[in-house]
Coordinates of C-alpha atoms and ligand atoms in Angstrom, one line a residue:
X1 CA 0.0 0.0 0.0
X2 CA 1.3 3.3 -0.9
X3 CA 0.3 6.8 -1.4
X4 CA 1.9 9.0 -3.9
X5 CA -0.1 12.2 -3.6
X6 CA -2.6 13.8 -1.7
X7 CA -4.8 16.5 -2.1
X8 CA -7.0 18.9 0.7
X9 CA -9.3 21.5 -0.2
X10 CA -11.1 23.6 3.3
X11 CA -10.2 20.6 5.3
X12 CA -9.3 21.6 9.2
X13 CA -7.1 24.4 8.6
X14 CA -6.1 23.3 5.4
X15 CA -7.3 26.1 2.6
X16 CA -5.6 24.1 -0.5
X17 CA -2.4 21.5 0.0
X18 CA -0.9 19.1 -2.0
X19 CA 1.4 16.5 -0.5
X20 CA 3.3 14.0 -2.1
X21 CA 4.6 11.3 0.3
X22 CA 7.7 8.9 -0.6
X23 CA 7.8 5.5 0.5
X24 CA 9.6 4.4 3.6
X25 CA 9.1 6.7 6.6
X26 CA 7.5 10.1 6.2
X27 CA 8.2 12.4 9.3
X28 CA 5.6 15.0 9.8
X29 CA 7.2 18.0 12.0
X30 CA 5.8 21.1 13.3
X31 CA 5.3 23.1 16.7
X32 CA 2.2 22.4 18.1
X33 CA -1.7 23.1 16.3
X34 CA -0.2 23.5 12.7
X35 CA -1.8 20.6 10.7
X36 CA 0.3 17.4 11.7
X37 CA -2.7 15.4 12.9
X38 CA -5.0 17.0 10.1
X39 CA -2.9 15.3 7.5
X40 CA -2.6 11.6 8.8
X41 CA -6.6 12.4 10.0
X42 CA -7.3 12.9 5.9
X43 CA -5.8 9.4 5.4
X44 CA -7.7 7.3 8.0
X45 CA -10.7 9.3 6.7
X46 CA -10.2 8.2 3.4
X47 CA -9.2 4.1 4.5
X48 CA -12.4 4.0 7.1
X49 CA -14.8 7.0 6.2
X50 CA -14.3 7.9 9.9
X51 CA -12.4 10.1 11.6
X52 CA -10.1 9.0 14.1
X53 CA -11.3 11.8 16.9
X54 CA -14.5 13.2 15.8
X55 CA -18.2 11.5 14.3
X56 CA -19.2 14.8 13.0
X57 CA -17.9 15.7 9.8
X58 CA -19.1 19.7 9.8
X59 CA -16.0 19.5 12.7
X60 CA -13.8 18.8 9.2
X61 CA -14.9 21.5 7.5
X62 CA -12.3 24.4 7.2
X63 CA -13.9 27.1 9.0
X64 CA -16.9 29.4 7.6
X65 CA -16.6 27.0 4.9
X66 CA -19.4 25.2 2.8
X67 CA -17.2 21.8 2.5
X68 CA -14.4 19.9 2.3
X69 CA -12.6 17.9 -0.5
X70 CA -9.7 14.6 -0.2
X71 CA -7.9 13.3 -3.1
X72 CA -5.6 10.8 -2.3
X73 CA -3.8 8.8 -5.2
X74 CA -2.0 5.8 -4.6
X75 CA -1.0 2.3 -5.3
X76 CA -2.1 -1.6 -4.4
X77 CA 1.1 -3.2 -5.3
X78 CA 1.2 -2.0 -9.0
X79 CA -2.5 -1.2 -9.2
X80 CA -2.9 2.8 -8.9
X81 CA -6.4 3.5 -7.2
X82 CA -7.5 7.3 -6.3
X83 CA -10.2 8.2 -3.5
X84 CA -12.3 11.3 -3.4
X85 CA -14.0 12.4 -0.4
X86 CA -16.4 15.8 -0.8
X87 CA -18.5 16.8 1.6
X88 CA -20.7 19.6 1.0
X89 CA -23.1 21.3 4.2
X90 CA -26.1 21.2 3.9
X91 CA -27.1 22.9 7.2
X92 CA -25.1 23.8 10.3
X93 CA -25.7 20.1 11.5
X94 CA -25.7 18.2 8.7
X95 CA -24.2 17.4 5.4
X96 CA -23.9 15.3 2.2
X97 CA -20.4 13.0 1.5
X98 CA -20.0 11.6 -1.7
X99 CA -16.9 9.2 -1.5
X100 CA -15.6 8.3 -5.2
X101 CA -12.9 5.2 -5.8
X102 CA -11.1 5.0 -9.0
X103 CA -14.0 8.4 -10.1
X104 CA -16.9 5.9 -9.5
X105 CA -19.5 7.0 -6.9
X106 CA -20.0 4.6 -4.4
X107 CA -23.6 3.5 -3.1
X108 CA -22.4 2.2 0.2
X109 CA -19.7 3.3 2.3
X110 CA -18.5 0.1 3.2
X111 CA -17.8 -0.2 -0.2
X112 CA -14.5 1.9 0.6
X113 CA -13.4 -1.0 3.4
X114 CA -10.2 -2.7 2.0
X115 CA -9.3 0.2 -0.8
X116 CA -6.6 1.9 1.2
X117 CA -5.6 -0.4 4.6
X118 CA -4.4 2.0 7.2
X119 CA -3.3 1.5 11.1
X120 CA -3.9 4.5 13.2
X121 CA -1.9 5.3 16.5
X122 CA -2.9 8.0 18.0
X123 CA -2.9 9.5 21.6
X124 CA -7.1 9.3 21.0
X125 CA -6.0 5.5 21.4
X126 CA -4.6 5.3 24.7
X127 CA -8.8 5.6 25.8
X128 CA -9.4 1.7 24.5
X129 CA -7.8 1.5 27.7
X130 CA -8.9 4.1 29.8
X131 CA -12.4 5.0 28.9
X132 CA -15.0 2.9 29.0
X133 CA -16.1 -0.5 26.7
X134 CA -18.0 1.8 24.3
X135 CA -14.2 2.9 23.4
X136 CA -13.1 -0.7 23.0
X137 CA -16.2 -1.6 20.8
X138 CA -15.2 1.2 18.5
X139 CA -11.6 0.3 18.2
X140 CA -12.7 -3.6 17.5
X141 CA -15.4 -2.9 15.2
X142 CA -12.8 -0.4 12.5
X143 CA -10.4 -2.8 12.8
X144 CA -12.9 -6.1 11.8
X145 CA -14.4 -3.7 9.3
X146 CA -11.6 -3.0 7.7
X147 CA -10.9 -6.4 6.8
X148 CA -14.3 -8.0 6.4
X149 CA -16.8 -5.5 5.2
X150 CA -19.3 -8.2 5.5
X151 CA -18.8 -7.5 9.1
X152 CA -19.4 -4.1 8.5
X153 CA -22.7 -4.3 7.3
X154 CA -23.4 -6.7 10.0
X155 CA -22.7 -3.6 12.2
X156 CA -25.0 -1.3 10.2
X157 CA -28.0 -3.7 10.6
X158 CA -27.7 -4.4 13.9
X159 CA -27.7 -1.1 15.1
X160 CA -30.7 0.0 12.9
X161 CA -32.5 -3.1 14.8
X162 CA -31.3 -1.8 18.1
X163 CA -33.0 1.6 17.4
X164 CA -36.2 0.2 15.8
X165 CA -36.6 -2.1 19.1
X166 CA -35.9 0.6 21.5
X167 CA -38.5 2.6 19.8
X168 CA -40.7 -0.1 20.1
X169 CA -39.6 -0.5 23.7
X170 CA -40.6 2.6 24.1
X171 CA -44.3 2.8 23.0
X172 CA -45.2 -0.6 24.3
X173 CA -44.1 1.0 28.2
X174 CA -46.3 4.2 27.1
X175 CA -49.0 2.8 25.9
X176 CA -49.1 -1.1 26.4
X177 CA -49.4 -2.4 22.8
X178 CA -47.7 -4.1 20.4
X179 CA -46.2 -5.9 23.4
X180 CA -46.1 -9.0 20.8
X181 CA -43.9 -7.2 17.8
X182 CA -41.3 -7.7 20.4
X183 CA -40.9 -10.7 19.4
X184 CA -40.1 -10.6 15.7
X185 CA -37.1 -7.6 16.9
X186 CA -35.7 -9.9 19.6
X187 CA -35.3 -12.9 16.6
X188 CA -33.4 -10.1 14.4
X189 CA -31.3 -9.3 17.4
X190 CA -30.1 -12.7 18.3
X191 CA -29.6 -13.3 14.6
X192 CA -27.3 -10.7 13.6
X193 CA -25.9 -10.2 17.2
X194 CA -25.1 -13.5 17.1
X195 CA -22.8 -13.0 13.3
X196 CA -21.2 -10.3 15.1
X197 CA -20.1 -12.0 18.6
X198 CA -18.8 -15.0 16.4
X199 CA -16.7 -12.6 14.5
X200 CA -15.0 -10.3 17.3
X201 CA -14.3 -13.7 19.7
X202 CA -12.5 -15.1 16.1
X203 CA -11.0 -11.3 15.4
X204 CA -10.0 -11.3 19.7
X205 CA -8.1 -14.6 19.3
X206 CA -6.1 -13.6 16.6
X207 CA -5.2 -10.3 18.1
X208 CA -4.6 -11.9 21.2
X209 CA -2.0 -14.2 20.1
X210 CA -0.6 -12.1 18.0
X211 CA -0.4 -8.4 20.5
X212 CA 1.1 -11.3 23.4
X213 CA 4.1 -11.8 20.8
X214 CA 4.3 -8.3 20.6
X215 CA 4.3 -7.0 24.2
X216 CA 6.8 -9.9 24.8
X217 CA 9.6 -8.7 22.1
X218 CA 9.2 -5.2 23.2
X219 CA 9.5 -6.0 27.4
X220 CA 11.6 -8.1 26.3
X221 CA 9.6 -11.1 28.2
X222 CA 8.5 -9.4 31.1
X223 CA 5.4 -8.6 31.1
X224 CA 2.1 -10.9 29.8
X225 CA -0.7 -8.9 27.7
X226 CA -4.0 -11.2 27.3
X227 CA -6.9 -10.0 25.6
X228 CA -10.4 -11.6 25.9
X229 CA -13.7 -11.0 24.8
X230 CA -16.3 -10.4 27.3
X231 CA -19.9 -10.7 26.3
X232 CA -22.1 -10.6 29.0
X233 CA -24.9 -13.0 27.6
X234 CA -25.2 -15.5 30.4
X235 CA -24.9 -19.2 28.7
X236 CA -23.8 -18.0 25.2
X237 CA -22.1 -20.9 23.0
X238 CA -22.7 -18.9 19.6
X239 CA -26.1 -20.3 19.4
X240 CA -28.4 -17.6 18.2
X241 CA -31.2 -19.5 20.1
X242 CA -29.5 -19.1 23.2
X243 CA -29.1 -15.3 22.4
X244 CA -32.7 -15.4 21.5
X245 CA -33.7 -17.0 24.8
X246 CA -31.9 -14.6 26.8
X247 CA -33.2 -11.7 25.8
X248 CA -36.4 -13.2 26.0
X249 CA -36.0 -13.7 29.3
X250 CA -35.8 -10.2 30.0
X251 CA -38.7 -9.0 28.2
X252 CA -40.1 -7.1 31.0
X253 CA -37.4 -5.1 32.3
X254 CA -36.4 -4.3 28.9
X255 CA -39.7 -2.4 28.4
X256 CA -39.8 -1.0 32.3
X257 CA -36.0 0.3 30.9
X258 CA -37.2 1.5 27.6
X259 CA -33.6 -0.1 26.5
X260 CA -32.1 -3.0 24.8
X261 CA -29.8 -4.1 27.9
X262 CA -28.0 -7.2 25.9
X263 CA -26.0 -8.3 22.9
X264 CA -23.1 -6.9 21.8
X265 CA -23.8 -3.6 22.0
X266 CA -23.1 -3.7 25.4
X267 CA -19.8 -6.5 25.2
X268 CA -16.5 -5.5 26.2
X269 CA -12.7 -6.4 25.8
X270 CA -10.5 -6.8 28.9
X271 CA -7.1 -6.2 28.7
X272 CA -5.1 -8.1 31.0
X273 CA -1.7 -7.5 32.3
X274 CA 0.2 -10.4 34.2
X275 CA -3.9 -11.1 34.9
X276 CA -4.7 -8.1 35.9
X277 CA -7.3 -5.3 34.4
X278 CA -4.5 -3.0 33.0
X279 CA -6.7 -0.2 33.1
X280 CA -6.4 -0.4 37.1
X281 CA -2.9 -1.9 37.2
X282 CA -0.6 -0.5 34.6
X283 CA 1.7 2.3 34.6
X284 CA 1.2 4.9 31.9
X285 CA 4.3 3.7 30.2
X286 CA 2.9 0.3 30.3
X287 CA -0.7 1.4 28.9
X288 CA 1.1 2.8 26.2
X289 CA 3.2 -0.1 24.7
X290 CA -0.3 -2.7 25.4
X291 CA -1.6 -0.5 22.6
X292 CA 1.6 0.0 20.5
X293 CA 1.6 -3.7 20.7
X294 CA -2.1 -4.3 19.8
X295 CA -1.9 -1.8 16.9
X296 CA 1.3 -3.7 15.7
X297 CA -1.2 -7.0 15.9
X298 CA -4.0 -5.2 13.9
X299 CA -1.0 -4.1 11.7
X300 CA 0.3 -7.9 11.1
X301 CA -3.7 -9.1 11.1
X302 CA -4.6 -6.9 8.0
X303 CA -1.3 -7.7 6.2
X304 CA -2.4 -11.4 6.6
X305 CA -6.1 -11.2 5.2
X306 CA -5.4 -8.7 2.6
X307 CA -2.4 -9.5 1.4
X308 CA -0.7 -5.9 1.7
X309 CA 0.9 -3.8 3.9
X310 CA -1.0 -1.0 5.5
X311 CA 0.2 2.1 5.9
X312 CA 1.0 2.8 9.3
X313 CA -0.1 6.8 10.9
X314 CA 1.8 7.2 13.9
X315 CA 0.6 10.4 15.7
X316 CA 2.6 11.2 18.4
X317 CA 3.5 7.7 19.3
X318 CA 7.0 7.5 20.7
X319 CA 6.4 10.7 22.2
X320 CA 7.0 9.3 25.7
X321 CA 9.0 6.0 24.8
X322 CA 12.8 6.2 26.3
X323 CA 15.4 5.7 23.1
X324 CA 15.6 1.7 23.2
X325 CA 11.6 1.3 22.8
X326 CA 11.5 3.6 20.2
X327 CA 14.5 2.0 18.3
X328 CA 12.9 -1.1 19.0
X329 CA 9.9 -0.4 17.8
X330 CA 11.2 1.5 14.8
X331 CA 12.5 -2.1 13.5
X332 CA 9.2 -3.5 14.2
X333 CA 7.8 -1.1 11.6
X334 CA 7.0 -3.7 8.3
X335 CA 5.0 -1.4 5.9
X336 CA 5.8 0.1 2.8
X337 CA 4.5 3.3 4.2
X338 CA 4.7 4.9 7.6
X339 CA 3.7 8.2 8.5
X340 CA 5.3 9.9 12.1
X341 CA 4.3 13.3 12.9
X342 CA 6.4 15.0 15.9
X343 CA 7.2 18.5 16.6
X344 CA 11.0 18.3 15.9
X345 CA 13.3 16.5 13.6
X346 CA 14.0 13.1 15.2
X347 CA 17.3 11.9 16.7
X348 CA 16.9 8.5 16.9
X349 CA 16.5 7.8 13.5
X350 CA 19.8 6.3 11.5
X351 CA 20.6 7.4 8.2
X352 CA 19.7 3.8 7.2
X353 CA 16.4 4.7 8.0
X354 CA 14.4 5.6 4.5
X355 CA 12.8 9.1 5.5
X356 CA 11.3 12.2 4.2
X357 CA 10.4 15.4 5.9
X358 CA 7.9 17.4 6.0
X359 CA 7.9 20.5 7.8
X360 CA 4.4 21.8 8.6
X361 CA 3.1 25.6 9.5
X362 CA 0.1 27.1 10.1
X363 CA -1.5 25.0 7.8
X364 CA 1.6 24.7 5.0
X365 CA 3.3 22.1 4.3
X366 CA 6.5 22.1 2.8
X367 CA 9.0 18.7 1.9
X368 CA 12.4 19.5 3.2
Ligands
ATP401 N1 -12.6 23.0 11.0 C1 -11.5 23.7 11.2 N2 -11.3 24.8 10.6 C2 -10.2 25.5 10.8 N3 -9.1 25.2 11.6 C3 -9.3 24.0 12.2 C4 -10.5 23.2 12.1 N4 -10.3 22.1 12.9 C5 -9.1 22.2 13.5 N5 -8.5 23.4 13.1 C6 -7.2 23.9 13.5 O1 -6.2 22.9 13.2 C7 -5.2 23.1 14.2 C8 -4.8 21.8 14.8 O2 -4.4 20.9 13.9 P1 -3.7 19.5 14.3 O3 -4.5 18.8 15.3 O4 -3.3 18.9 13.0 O5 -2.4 20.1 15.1 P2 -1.0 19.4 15.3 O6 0.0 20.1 14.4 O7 -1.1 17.9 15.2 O8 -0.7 19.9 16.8 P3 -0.1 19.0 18.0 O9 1.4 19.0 17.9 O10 -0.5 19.9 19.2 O11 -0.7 17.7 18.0 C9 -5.6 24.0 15.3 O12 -5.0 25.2 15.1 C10 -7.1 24.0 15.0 O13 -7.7 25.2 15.5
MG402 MG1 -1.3 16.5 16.7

C-alpha cells in the first residue's frame, strides 16, 4: 500500500495542500496546532470513512466554509487507485459526503473498506484502555471492518435493529401495545448479534495471540498482555437461540428500561496485564506499549487477510518511549509506508532509515 499524492481543499485548517509522500518513513514536524494530525486524520478518513477523533464531519470543515474535499492517489502493489471524499453542508448540523474510488460513486460506504488499509496510532487511542467499553467496541469494530466489510454491514444492521426495538420499547411502556412485535425484533437481534459476537471472539483470538508476541519482544519477556472477549450474555455458546432465549428472558425489564440491555452492543474487551485489568494496574508507560503492541497486531492481522501492507499513521507515538523502545519499535515497523508526525526533527533515527520530511506551518506544508 502506498500513497503518492494527496490533495486537501477547506479541510481543518487546510485552505488548498498538496502533499506528495515517498515511500519508507515520512516524518511530519511542526510546533504544536499546525496541521500534523490534520494530515494523517485525511488518510484514515479516506481508509475507514471515519475520523479518528471526531463522528461529526461539519467539525472537518475548514472554518466558515461550505465543505471539504480529499484526493488521495496511490498504489495496491502496482495497481494505482484514487479516492475522493467531498462533503458539502447542507445545514449547520448536517451534510452530504460523496466518496468516489477510482472516479466511481460509491452506493455504500462500506464499499470503501479494504481500498486503502491503514493502522492508526494515535494519543485518542490510549482511551481503548482508559475509557469505557463503548471505546473498545469502536476500536474492535474499525479494525474487523476494515478487513471483512461483510462484518461491516453486519454492524449497520444491527444497530438500525437496536433503534427500531428501542422505539418499540418505548411505545409498548407508554401505551401497552404491540407488546407481541417484540418478538419478531428480539429474533433479528439474536440473529445478527449472534454473526457479530462470532466474529469479534475469532477477530479477539487472533489479536490476542498475535499483541502477546508483541508486548513480549518489546519487554523483552517481562510482562504478559491477554486480551479476551467479554460478552455478557449468560450461557452464550454462539447459538443464536441461546441469544434469542436470553433476551427473551428479560422482556419485562427491557420495556420497564425503555432499552435494549443485551448483545453486543453492550460486550466489552478486557485487557489483561500479568492477569490483571490494566486499566487499574498498569503504569502509563505500560498502557502505552499494550496498545503500541495491539496496533502492531492489527497491523500484522490486515497484512495477513489482505495480502498488503498498511500504511501505518503514527501520531505522536513515541512521544513518551525512552530511546531503546522507540529504536525497537522502529525495527518492528514492516510497511511500505509509515507516516510519524512530531514537533521536531527526530534523533533516533539512523541514516539507514528511509525518511522524508515534511515540515508543517500554520497549515503549509513544505518537503524539506
Ligand atoms: N474545522 C477547522 N477549521 C479551521 N481550523 C481548524 C479546524 N479544525 C481544526 N482546526 C485547527 O487545526 C489546528 C490543529 O491541527 P492539528 O490537530 O493537526 O495540530 P498538530 O499540528 O497535530 O498539533 P499538536 O502538535 O498539538 O498535536 C488547530 O489550530 C485548530 O484550530
Ligand atoms: Mg497532533
Amino acid at each position: 500500500m502506498l500513497i503518492e499524492n494527496i490533495i486537501l481543499k477547506n479541510f481543518r485548517n487546510y485552505e488548498y495542500q498538496e502533499i506528495s509522500p515517498k515511500k519508507g518513513i515520512n516524518i511530519i514536524y511542526g510546533r504544536n496546532a499546525q496541521g500534523k494530525t490534520n494530515i494523517l486524520e485525511s488518510i484514515f478518513l479516506s481508509s475507514t470513512a471515519r475520523s479518528h477523533r471526531t463522528n461529526k464531519d461539519t467539525d472537518l470543515i475548514r472554518n466558515l466554509q461550505q465543505g471539504y474535499f480529499i484526493k488521495i492517489e496511490g498504489k495496491r502493489d502496482e495497481e494505482p487507485f484514487s479516492i475522493d471524499i467531498n462533503c458539502t453542508k447542507i445545514t449547520s448540523r448536517s451534510n452530504k459526503r460523496i466518496i468516489k474510488v477510482n472516479d466511481i460513486s460509491l452506493t455504500r460506504t462500506g464499499q470503501l473498506m479494504g481500498v486503502l488499509n491503514s493502522v492508526m496510532f494515535s494519543p485518542e487511542d490510549l482511551t481503548v484502555i482508559k475509557e469505557g467499553p463503548s471505546e473498545r467496541r469502536r476500536f474492535l469494530d474499525i479494525l474487523i471492518s476494515q478487513i471483512n466489510p461483510s462484518y461491516f454491514y453486519a454492524l449497520q444492521e444491527y444497530f438500525k435493529i437496536i433503534k427500531q426495538k428501542n422505539a418499540l420499547l418505548k411505545s409498548v411502556y407508554e401505551g401497552g401495545k404491540n407488546r407481541d412485535l417484540i418478538e419478531i425484533y428480539n429474533l433479528k437481534q439474536a440473529k445478527t448479534g449472534s454473526k457479530i459476537i462470532k466474529e469479534r471472539k475469532i477477530f479477539i483470538e487472533q489479536i490476542n495471540m498475535k499483541s502477546k508476541q508483541n508486548h513480549y519482544d518489546i519487554t523483552k519477556g517481562i510482562e504478559n498482555l491477554d486480551i479476551r472477549y467479554d460478552c455478557d450474555i449468560p450461557d452464550y455458546s454462539g447459538d443464536e437461540n441461546d441469544f434469542y432465549k436470553a433476551i427473551d428472558k428479560i422482556k419485562d425489564k427491557e420495556i420497564r428500561v425503555q432499552s435494549s440491555i443485551l448483545g453486543p452492543h453492550r460486550d466489552d474487551i478486557e485487557i489483561l496485564l500479568d492477569g490483571m485489568n490494566i486499566r487499574d494496574y498498569g503504569s502509563q508507560g505500560q498502557q502505552r506499549t499494550a496498545i503500541l503492541s495491539l496496533k502492531f497486531a492489527e497491523m500484522q492481522i490486515i497484512k495477513e487477510k489482505t495480502g498488503k501492507k498498511p500504511v501505518l499513521l503514527l501520531d505522536d507515538a513515541l512521544s513518551e518511549l525512552d530511546l531503546l523502545r522507540k529504536r525497537t519499535l522502529l525495527d518492528k515497523i514492516d510497511t511500505n509506508q509509515t507516516f510519524i508526525t512530531c514537533t521536531e526533527k527526530r534523533k533516533y533515527m539512523t541514516l539507514d532509515d528511509n525518511i522524508s520530511f515534511y515540515f508543517v506551518n500554520k497549515g503549509t506544508v513544505k518537503s524539506i
